PDB file of C-alpha atoms in Angstrom:
ATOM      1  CA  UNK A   1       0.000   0.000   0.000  1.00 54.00           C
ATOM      2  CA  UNK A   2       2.968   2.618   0.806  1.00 50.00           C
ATOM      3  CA  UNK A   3       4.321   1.466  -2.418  1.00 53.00           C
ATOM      4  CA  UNK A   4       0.873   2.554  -4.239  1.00 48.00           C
ATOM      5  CA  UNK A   5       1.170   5.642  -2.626  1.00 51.00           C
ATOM      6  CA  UNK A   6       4.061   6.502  -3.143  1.00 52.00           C
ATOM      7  CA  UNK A   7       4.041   5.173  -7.131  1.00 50.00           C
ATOM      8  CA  UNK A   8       0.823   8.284  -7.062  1.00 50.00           C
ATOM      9  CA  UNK A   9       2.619  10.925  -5.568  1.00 55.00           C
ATOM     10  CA  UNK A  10       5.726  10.420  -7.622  1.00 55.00           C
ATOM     11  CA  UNK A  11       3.639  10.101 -10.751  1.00 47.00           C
ATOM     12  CA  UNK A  12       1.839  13.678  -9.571  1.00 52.00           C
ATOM     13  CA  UNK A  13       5.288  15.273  -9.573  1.00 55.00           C
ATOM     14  CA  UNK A  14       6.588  14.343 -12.790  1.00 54.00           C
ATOM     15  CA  UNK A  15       3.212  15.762 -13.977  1.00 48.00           C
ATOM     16  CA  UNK A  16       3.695  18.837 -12.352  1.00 52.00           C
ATOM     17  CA  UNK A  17       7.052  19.444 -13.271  1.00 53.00           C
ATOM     18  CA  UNK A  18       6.244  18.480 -16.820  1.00 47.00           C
ATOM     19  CA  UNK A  19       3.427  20.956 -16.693  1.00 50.00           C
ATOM     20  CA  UNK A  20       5.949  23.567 -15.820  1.00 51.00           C
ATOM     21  CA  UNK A  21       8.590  22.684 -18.524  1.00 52.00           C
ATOM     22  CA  UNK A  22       5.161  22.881 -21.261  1.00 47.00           C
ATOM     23  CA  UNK A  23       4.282  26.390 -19.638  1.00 49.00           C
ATOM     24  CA  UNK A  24       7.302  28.193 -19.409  1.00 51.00           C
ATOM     25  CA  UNK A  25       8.277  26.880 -23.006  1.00 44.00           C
ATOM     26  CA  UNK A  26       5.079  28.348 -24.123  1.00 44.00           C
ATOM     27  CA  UNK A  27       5.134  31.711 -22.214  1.00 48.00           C
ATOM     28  CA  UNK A  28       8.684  32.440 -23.739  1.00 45.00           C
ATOM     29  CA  UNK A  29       7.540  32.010 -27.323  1.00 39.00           C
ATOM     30  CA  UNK A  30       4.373  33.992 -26.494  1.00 44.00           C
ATOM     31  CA  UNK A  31       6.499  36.929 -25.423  1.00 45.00           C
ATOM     32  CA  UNK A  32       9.226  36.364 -28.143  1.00 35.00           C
ATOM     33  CA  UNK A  33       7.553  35.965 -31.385  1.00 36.00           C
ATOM     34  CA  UNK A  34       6.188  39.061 -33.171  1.00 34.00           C
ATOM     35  CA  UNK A  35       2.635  40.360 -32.150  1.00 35.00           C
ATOM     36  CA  UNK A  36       0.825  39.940 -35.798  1.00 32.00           C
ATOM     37  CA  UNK A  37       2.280  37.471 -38.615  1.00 32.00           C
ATOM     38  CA  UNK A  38       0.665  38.500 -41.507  1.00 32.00           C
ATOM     39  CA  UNK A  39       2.631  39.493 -44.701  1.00 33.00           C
ATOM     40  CA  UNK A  40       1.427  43.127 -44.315  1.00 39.00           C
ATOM     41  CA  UNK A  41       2.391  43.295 -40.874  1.00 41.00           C
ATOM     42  CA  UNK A  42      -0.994  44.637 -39.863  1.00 43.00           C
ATOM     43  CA  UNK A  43      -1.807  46.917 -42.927  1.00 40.00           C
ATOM     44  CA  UNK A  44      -4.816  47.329 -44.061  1.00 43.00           C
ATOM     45  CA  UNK A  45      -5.636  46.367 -47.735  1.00 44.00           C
ATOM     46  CA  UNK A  46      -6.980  49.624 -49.310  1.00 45.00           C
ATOM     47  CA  UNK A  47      -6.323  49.078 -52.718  1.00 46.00           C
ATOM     48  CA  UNK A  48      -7.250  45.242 -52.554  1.00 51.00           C
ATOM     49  CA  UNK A  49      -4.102  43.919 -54.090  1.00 49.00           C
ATOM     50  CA  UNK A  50      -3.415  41.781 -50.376  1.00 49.00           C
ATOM     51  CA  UNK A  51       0.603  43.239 -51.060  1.00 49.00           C
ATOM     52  CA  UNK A  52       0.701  45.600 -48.071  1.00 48.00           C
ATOM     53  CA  UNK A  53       3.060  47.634 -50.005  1.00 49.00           C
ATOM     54  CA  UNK A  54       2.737  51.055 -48.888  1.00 47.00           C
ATOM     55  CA  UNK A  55      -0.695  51.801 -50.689  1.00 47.00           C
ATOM     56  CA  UNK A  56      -2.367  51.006 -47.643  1.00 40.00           C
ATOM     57  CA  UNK A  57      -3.667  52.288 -44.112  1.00 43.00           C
ATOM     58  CA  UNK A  58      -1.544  51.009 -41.461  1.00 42.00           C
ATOM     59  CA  UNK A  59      -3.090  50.797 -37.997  1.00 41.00           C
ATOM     60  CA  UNK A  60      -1.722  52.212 -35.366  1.00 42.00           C
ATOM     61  CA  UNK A  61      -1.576  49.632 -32.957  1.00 47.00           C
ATOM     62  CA  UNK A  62       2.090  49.703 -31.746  1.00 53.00           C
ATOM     63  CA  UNK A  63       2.166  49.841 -27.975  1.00 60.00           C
ATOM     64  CA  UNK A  64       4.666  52.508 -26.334  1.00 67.00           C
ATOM     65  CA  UNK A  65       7.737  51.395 -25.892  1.00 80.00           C
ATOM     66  CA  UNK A  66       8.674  50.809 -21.982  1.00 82.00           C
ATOM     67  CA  UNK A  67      11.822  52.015 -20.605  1.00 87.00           C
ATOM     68  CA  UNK A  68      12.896  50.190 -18.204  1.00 93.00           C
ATOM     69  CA  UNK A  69      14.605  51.685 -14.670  1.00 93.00           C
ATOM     70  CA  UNK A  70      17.654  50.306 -13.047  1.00 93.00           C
ATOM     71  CA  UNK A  71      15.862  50.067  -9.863  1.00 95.00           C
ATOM     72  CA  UNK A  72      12.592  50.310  -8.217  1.00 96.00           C
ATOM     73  CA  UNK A  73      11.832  53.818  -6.235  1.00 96.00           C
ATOM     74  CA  UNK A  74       8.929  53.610  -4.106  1.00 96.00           C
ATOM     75  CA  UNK A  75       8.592  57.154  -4.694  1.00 96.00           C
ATOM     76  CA  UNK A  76       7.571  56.743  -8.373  1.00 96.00           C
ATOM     77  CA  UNK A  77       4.323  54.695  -8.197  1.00 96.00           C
ATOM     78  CA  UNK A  78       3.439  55.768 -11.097  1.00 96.00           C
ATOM     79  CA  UNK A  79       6.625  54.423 -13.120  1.00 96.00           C
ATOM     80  CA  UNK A  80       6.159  50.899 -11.186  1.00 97.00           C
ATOM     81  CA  UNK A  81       2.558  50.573 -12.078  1.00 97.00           C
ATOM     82  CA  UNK A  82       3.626  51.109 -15.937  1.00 96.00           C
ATOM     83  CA  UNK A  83       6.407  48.523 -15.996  1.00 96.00           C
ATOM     84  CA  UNK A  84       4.382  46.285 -14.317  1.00 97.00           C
ATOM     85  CA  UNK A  85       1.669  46.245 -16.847  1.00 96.00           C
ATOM     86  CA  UNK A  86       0.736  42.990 -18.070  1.00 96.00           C
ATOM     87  CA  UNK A  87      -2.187  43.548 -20.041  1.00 95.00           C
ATOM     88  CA  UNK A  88      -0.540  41.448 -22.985  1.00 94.00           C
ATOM     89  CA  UNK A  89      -0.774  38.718 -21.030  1.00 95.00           C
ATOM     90  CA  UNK A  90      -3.961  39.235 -19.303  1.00 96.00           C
ATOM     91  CA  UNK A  91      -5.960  42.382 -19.601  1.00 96.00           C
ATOM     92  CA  UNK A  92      -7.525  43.543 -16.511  1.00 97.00           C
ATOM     93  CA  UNK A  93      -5.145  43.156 -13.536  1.00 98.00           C
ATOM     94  CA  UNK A  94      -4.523  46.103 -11.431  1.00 98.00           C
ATOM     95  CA  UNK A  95      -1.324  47.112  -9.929  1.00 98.00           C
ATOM     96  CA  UNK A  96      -0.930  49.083  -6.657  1.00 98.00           C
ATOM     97  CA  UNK A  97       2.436  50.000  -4.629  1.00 98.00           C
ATOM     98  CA  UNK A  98       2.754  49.480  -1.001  1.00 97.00           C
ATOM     99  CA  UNK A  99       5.709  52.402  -0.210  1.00 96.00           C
ATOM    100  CA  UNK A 100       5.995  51.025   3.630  1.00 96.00           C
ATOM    101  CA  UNK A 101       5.874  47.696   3.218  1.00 96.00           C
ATOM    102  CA  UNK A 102       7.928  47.599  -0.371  1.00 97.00           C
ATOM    103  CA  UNK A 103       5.720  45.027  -2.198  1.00 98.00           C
ATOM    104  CA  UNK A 104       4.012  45.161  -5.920  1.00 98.00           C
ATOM    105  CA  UNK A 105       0.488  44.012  -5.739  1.00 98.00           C
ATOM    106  CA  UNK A 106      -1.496  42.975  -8.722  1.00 98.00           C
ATOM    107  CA  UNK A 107      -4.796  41.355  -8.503  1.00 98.00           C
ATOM    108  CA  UNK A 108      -6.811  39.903 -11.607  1.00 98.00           C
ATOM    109  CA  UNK A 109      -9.703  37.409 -12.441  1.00 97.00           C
ATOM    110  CA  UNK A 110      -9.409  34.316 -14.675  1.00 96.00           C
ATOM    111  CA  UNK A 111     -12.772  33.152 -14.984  1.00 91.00           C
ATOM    112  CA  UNK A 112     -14.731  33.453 -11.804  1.00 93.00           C
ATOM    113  CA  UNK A 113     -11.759  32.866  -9.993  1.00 95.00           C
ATOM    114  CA  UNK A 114      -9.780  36.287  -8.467  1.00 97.00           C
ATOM    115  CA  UNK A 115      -5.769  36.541  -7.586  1.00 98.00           C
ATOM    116  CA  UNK A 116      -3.674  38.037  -6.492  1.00 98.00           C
ATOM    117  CA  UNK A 117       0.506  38.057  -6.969  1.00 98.00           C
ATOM    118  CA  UNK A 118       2.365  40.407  -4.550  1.00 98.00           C
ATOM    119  CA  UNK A 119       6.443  41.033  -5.311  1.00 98.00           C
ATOM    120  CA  UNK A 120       8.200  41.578  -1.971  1.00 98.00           C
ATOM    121  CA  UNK A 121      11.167  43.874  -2.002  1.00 98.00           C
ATOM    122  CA  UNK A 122      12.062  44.515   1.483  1.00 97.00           C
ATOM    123  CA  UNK A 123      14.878  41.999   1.401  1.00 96.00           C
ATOM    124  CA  UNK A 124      15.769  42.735  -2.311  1.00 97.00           C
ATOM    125  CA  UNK A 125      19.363  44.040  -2.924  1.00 96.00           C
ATOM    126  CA  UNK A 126      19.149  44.985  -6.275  1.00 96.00           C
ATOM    127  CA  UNK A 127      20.688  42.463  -8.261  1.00 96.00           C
ATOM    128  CA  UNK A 128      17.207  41.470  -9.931  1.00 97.00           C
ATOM    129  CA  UNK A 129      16.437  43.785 -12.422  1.00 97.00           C
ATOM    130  CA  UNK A 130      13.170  45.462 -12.982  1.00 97.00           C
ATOM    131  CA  UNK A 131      12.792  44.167 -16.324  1.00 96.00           C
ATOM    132  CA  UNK A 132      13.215  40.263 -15.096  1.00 97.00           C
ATOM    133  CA  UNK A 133      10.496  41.123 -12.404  1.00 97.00           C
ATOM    134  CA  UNK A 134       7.991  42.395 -14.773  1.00 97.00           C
ATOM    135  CA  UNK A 135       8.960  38.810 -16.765  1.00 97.00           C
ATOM    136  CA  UNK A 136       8.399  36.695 -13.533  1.00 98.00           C
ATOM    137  CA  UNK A 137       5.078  38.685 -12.920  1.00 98.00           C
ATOM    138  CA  UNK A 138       4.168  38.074 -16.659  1.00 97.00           C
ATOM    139  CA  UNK A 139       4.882  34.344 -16.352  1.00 97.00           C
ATOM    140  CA  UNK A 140       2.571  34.064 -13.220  1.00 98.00           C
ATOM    141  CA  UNK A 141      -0.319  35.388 -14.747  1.00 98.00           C
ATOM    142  CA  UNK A 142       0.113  33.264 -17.754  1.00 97.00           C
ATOM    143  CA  UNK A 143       0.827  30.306 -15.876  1.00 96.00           C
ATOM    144  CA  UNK A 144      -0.423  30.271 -12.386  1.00 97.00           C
ATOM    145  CA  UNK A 145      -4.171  30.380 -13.303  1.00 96.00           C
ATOM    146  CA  UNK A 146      -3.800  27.204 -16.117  1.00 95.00           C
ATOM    147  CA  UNK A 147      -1.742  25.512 -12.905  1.00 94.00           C
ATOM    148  CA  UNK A 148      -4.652  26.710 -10.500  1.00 95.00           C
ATOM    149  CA  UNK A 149      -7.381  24.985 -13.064  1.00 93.00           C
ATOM    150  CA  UNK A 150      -5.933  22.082 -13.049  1.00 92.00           C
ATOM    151  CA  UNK A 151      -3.885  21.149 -10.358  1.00 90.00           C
ATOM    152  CA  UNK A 152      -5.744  22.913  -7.527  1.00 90.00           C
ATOM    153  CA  UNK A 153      -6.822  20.324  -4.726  1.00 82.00           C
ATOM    154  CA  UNK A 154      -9.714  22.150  -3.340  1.00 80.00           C
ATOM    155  CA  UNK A 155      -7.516  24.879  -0.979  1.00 85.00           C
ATOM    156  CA  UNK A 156      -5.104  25.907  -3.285  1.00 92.00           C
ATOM    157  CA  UNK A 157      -3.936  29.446  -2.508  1.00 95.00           C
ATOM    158  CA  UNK A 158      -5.527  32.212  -4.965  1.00 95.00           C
ATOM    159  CA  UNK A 159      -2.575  34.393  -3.685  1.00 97.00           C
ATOM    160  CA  UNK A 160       0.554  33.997  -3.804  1.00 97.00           C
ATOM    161  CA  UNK A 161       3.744  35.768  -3.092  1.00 98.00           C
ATOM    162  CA  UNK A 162       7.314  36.348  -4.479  1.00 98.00           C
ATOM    163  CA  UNK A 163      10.356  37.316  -2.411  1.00 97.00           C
ATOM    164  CA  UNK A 164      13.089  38.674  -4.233  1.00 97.00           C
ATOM    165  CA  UNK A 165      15.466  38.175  -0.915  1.00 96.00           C
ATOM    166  CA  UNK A 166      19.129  38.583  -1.161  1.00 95.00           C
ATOM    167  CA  UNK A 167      20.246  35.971   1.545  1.00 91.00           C
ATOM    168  CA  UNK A 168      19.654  32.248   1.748  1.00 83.00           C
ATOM    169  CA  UNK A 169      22.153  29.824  -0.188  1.00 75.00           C
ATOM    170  CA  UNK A 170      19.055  28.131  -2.134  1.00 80.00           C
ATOM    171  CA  UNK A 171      18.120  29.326  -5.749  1.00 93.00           C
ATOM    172  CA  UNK A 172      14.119  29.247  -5.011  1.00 94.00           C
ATOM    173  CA  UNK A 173      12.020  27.825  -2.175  1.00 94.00           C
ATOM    174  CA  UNK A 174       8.578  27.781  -0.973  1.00 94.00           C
ATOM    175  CA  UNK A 175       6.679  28.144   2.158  1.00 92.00           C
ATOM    176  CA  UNK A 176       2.731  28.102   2.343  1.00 91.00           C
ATOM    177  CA  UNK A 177       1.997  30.292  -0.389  1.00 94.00           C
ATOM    178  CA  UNK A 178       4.914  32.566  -0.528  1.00 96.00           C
ATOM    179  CA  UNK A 179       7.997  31.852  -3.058  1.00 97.00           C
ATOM    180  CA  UNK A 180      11.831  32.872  -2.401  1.00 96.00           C
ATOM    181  CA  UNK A 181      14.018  33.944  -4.834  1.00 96.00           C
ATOM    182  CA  UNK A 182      17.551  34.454  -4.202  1.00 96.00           C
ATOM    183  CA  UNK A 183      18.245  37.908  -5.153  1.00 96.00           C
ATOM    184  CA  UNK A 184      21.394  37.142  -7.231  1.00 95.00           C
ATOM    185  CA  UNK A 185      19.632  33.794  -9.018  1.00 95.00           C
ATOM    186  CA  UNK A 186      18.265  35.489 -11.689  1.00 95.00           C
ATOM    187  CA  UNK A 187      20.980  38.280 -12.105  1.00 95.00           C
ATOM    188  CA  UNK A 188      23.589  35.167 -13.024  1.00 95.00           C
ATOM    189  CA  UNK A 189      21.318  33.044 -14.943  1.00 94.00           C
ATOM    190  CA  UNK A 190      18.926  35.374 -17.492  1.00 93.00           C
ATOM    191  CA  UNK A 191      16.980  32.940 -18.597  1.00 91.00           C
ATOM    192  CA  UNK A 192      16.596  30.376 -15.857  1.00 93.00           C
ATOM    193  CA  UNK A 193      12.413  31.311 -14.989  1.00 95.00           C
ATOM    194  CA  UNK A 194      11.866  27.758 -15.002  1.00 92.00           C
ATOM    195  CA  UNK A 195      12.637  27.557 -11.466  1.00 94.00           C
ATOM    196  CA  UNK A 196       9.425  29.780 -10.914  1.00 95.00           C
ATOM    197  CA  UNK A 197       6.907  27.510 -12.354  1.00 94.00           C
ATOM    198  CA  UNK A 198       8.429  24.679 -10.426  1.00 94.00           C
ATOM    199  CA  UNK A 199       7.783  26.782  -7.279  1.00 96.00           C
ATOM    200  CA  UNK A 200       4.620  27.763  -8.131  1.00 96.00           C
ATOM    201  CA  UNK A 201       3.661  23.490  -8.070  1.00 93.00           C
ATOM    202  CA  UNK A 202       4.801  23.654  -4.736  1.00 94.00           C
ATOM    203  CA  UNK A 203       2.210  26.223  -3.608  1.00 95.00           C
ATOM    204  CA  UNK A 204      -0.620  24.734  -5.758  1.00 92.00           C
ATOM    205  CA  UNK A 205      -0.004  21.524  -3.930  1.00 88.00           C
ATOM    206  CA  UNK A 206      -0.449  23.182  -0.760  1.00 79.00           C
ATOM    207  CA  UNK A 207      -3.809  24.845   1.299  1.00 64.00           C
ATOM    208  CA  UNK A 208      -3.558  28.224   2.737  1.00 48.00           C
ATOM    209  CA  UNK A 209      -5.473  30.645   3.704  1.00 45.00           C
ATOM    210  CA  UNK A 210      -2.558  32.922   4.499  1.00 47.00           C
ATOM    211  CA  UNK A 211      -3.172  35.218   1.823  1.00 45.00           C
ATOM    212  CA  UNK A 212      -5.928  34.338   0.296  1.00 47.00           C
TER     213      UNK A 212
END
């Protein structure tokens, strides 16, 4: 019988962590590839000839360009709430700025189900840039709520939290509902967001109320 059960919950983890590798693979090429792939890169066809050569109307959807800070001031809400938008991920999530207690809140609604995602700074010591936190932000919103539909075991939290913390010796851990980072994880290894989605099994395998 401990055999069975064990055989399950090893079988539950290699799902999860292949659901992970499948997400972030999918959230990269979603924010990599260019927005629009037809031949006339979003023109209009005025004259009817299907060319887009110049002849036509070209819509004037280009979003403005963000510039991205080299750190986060508290003082600039307004700066913070910009690079944090995520609306081409998932329109509708609002971003507010806690100044005292340095954390990035952002709630949305997938479905009929509401989260939230909170960034914790108050250990951060700068080595994570901006940009990378607006990525790991992006990639919960993408991910977390396909993770949450089908993974979720009845009390999985609908909040969760990230800790960019500058102390620890571990790349990424989880406790209840709220995710470490080491500070200097992502700063050596640009690309390594994989260990976020593996986290974020770890907290939909859990139930909390903590934040919820």
């Amino acid at each position: 019988m401990k055999n069975a059960t064990k055989g399950m919950n090893d079988m539950k983890s290699e799902l999860k962590s292949l659901l992970s590798s499948v997400l972030i693979v999918v959230l990269v090429l979603v924010m990599i590839l260019p927005q629009g792939c037809a031949s006339n890169n979003g023109a209009t066809d005025d004259d009817g000839d299907g060319d887009g050569d110049g002849d036509e109307t070209v819509a004037a959807t280009t979003k403005k360009k963000i510039v991205y800070p080299d750190t986060i001031d508290f003082d600039d809400q307004d700066t913070i709430i910009e690079i944090f938008d995520v609306s081409d991920v998932l329109d509708g999530v609002t971003t507010t700025v806690n100044k005292k207690g340095k954390t990035i809140i952002q709630k949305g609604t997938v479905g009929d189900v509401s989260f939230t995602f909170t960034i914790g700074l108050s250990k951060w010591g700068g080595y994570t840039t901006p940009q990378q936190m607006t990525v790991c932000s992006k990639l919960f919103w993408y991910c977390y709520p396909q993770m949450y539909a089908r993974l979720a075991n009845g009390g999985s939290p609908k909040a969760v939290m990230l800790n960019f913390e500058d102390e620890g010796y571990e790349v990424a851990s989880t406790s209840d509902n709220v995710v470490h980072i080491h500070d200097r994880w992502l700063y050596n290894n640009k690309s390594d967001y994989d260990c976020l989605t593996h986290e974020f099994a770890h907290v939909i395998s859990r139930k909390s109320t903590r934040l919820n």
